[in-house]
PDB file of C-alpha atoms in Angstrom:
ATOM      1  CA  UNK A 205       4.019 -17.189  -4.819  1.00 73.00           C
ATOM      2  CA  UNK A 206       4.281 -14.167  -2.118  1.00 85.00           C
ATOM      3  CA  UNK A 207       5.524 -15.060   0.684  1.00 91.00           C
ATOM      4  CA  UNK A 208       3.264 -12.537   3.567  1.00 90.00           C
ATOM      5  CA  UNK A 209       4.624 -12.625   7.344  1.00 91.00           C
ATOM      6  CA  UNK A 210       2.271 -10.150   9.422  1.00 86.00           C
ATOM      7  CA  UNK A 211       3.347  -9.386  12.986  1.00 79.00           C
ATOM      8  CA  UNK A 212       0.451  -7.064  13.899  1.00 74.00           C
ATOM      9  CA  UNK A 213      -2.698  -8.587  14.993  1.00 75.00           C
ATOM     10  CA  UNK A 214      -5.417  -6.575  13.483  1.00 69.00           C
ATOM     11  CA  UNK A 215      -7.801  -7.828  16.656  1.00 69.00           C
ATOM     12  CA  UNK A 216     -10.966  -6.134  15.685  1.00 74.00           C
ATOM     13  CA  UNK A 217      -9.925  -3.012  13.553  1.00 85.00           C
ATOM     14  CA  UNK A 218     -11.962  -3.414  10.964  1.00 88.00           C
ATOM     15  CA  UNK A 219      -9.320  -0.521   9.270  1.00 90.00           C
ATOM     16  CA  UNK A 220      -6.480  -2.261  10.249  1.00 92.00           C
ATOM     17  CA  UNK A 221      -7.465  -5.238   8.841  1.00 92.00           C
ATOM     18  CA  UNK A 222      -8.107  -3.184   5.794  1.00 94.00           C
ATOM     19  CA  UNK A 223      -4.959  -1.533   5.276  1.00 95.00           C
ATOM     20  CA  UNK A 224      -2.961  -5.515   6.158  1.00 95.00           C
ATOM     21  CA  UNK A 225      -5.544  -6.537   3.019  1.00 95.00           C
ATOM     22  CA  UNK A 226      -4.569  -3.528   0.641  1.00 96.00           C
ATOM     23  CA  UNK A 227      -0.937  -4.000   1.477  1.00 97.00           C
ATOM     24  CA  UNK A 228      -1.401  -7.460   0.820  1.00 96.00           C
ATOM     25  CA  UNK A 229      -3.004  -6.926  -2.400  1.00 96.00           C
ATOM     26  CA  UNK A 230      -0.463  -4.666  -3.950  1.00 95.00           C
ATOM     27  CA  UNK A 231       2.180  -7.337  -2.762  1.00 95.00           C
ATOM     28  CA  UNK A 232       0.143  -9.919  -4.967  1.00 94.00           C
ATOM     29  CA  UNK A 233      -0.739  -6.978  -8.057  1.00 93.00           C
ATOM     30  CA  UNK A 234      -4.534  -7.151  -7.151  1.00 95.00           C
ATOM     31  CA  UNK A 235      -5.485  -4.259  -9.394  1.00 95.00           C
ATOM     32  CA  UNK A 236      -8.539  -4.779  -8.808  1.00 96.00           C
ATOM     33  CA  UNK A 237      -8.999  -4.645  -4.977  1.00 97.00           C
ATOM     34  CA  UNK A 238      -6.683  -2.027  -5.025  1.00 97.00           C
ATOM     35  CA  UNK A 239      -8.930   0.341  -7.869  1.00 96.00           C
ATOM     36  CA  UNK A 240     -12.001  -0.510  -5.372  1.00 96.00           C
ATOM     37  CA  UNK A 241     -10.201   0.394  -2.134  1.00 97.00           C
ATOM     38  CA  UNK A 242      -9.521   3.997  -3.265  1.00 98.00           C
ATOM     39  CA  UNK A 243     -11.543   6.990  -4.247  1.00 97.00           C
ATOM     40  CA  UNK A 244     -11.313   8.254  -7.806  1.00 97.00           C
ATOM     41  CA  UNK A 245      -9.365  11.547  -6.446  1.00 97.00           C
ATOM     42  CA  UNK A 246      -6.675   9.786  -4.470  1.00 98.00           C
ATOM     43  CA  UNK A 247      -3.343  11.032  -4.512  1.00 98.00           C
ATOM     44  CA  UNK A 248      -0.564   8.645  -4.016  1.00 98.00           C
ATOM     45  CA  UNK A 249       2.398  11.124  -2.980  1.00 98.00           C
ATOM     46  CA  UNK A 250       5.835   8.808  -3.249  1.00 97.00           C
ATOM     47  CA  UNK A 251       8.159  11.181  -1.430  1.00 98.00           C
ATOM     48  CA  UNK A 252      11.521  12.242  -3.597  1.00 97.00           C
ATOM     49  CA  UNK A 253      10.084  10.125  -6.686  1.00 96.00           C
ATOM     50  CA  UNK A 254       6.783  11.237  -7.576  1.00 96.00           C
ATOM     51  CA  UNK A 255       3.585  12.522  -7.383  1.00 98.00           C
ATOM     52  CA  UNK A 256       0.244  10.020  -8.627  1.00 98.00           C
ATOM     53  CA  UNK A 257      -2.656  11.690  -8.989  1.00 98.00           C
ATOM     54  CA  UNK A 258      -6.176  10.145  -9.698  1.00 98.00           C
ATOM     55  CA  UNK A 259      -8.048   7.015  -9.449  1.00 97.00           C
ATOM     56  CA  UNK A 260      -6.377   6.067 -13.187  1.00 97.00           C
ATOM     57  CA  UNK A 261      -3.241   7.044 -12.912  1.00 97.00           C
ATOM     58  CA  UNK A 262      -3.285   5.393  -9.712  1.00 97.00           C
ATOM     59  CA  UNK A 263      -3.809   2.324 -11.547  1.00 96.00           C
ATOM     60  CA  UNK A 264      -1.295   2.914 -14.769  1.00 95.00           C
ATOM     61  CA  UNK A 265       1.154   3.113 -12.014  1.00 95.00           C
ATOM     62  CA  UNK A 266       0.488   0.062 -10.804  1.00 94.00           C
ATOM     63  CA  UNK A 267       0.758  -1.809 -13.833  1.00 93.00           C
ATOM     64  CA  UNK A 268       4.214  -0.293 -14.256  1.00 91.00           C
ATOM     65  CA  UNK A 269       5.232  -2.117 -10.631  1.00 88.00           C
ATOM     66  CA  UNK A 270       3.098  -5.178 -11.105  1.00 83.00           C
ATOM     67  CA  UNK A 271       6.202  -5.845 -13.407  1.00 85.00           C
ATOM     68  CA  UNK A 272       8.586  -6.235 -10.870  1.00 89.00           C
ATOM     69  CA  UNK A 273       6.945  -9.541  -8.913  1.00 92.00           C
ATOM     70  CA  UNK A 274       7.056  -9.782  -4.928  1.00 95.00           C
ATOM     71  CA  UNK A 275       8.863 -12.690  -3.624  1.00 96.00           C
ATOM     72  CA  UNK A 276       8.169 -11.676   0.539  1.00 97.00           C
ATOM     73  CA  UNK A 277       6.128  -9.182   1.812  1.00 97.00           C
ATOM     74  CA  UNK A 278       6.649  -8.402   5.992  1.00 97.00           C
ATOM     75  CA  UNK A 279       4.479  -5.930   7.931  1.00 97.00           C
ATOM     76  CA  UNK A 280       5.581  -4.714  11.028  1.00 96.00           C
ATOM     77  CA  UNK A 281       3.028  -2.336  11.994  1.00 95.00           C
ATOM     78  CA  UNK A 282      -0.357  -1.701  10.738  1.00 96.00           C
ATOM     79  CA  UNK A 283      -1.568   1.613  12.871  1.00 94.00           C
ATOM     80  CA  UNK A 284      -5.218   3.076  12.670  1.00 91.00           C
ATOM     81  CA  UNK A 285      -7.243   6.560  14.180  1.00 89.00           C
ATOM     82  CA  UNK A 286     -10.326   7.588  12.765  1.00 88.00           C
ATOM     83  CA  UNK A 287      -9.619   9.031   8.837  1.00 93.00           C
ATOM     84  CA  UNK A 288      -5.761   7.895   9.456  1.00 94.00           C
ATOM     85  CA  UNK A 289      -3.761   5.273   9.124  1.00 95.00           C
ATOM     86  CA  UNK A 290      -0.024   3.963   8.325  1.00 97.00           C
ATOM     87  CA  UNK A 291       1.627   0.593   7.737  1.00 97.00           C
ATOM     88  CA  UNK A 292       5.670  -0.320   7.674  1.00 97.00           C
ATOM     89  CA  UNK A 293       7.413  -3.063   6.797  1.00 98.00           C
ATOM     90  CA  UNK A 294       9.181  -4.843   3.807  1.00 98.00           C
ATOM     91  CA  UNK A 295       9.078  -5.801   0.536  1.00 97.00           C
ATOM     92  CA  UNK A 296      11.663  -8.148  -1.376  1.00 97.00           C
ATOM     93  CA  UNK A 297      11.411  -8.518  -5.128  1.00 95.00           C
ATOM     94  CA  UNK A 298      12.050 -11.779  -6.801  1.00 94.00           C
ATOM     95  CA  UNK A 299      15.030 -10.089  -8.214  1.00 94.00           C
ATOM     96  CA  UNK A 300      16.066  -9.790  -4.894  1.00 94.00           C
ATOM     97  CA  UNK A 301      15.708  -5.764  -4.160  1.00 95.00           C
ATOM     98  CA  UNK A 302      14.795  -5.070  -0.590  1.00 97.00           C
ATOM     99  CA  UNK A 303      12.356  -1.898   0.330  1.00 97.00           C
ATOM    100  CA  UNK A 304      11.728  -0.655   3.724  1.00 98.00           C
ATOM    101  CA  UNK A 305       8.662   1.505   3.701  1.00 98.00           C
ATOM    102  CA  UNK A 306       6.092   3.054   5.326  1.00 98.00           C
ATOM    103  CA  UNK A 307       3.085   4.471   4.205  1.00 98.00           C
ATOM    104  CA  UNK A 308       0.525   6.793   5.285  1.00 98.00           C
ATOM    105  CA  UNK A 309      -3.110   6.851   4.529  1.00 97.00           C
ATOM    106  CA  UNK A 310      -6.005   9.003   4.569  1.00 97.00           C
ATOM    107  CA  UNK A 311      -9.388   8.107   3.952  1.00 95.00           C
ATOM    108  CA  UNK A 312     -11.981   9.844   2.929  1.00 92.00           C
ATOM    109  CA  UNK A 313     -14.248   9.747   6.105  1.00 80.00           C
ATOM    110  CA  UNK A 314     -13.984   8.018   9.601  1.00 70.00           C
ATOM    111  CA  UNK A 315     -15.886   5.145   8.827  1.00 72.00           C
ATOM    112  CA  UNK A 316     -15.696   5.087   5.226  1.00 67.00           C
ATOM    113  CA  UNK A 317     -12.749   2.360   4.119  1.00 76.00           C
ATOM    114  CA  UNK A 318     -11.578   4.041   0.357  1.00 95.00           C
ATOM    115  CA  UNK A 319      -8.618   5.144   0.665  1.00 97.00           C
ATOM    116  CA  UNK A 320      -8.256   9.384  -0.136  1.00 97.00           C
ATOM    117  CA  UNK A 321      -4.318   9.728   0.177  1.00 98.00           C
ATOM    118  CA  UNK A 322      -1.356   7.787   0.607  1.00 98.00           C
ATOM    119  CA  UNK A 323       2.216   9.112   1.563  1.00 98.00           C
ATOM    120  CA  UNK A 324       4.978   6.732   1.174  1.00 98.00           C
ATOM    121  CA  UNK A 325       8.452   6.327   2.092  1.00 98.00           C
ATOM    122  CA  UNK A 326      10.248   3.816   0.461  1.00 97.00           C
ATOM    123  CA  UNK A 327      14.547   3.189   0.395  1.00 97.00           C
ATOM    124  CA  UNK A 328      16.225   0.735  -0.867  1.00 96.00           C
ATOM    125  CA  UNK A 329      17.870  -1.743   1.834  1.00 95.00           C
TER     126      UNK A 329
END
């Protein structure tokens, strides 16, 4: 079982609250929320690793993580502004690897909630 501690209170940011769930789902391997939250061009941009492009290979990505199970999951900012938004925090694995990240979406309008791009950061702690 994931263990999720969330700091930031979403309030009423419908986005925010969005982007706590979608974090929240790739914590648990929810393939499936996560293939509905983004749009079928997305490109998932993992700075110094690699480049994901496409709703597919988006999800084939994924899969290959969904291997390596999430023991903790702790947000410590969820930030939102019209097509933009960005979350931080950290992940621990159950084999005990720590990852700060923080990621940076955009979506593809202002009041749409699909995800369009996502920029992440991640080192090892």
């Amino acid at each position: 079982m994931t263990k999720i501690v969330s700091t930031p209170n979403c309030g009423n940011s419908p986005k925010m609250e969005f982007l706590k769930n979608f974090n929240i789902a790739f914590a648990k391997g929810d393939l499936a929320f996560l293939e509905q939250s983004v749009t079928e061009d997305i490109v998932w941009n993992i700075i110094g690793d690699k480049k994901i492009e496409g709703q597919q290979q988006f999800i084939v990505e994924l899969e290959k993580m969904k291997e390596e199970k999430t023991s903790e999951l702790i947000l410590h900012q969820i930030m939102s502004h019209g097509k933009e938004g960005a979350v931080n925090g950290i992940i621990t694995t159950e084999s005990n690897h720590k990852y700060a990240f923080s990621d940076f979406y955009m979506f593809k309008g202002a009041k749409g909630a699909k995800i369009k791009s996502i920029t992440s950061y991640v080192i090892q702690v």
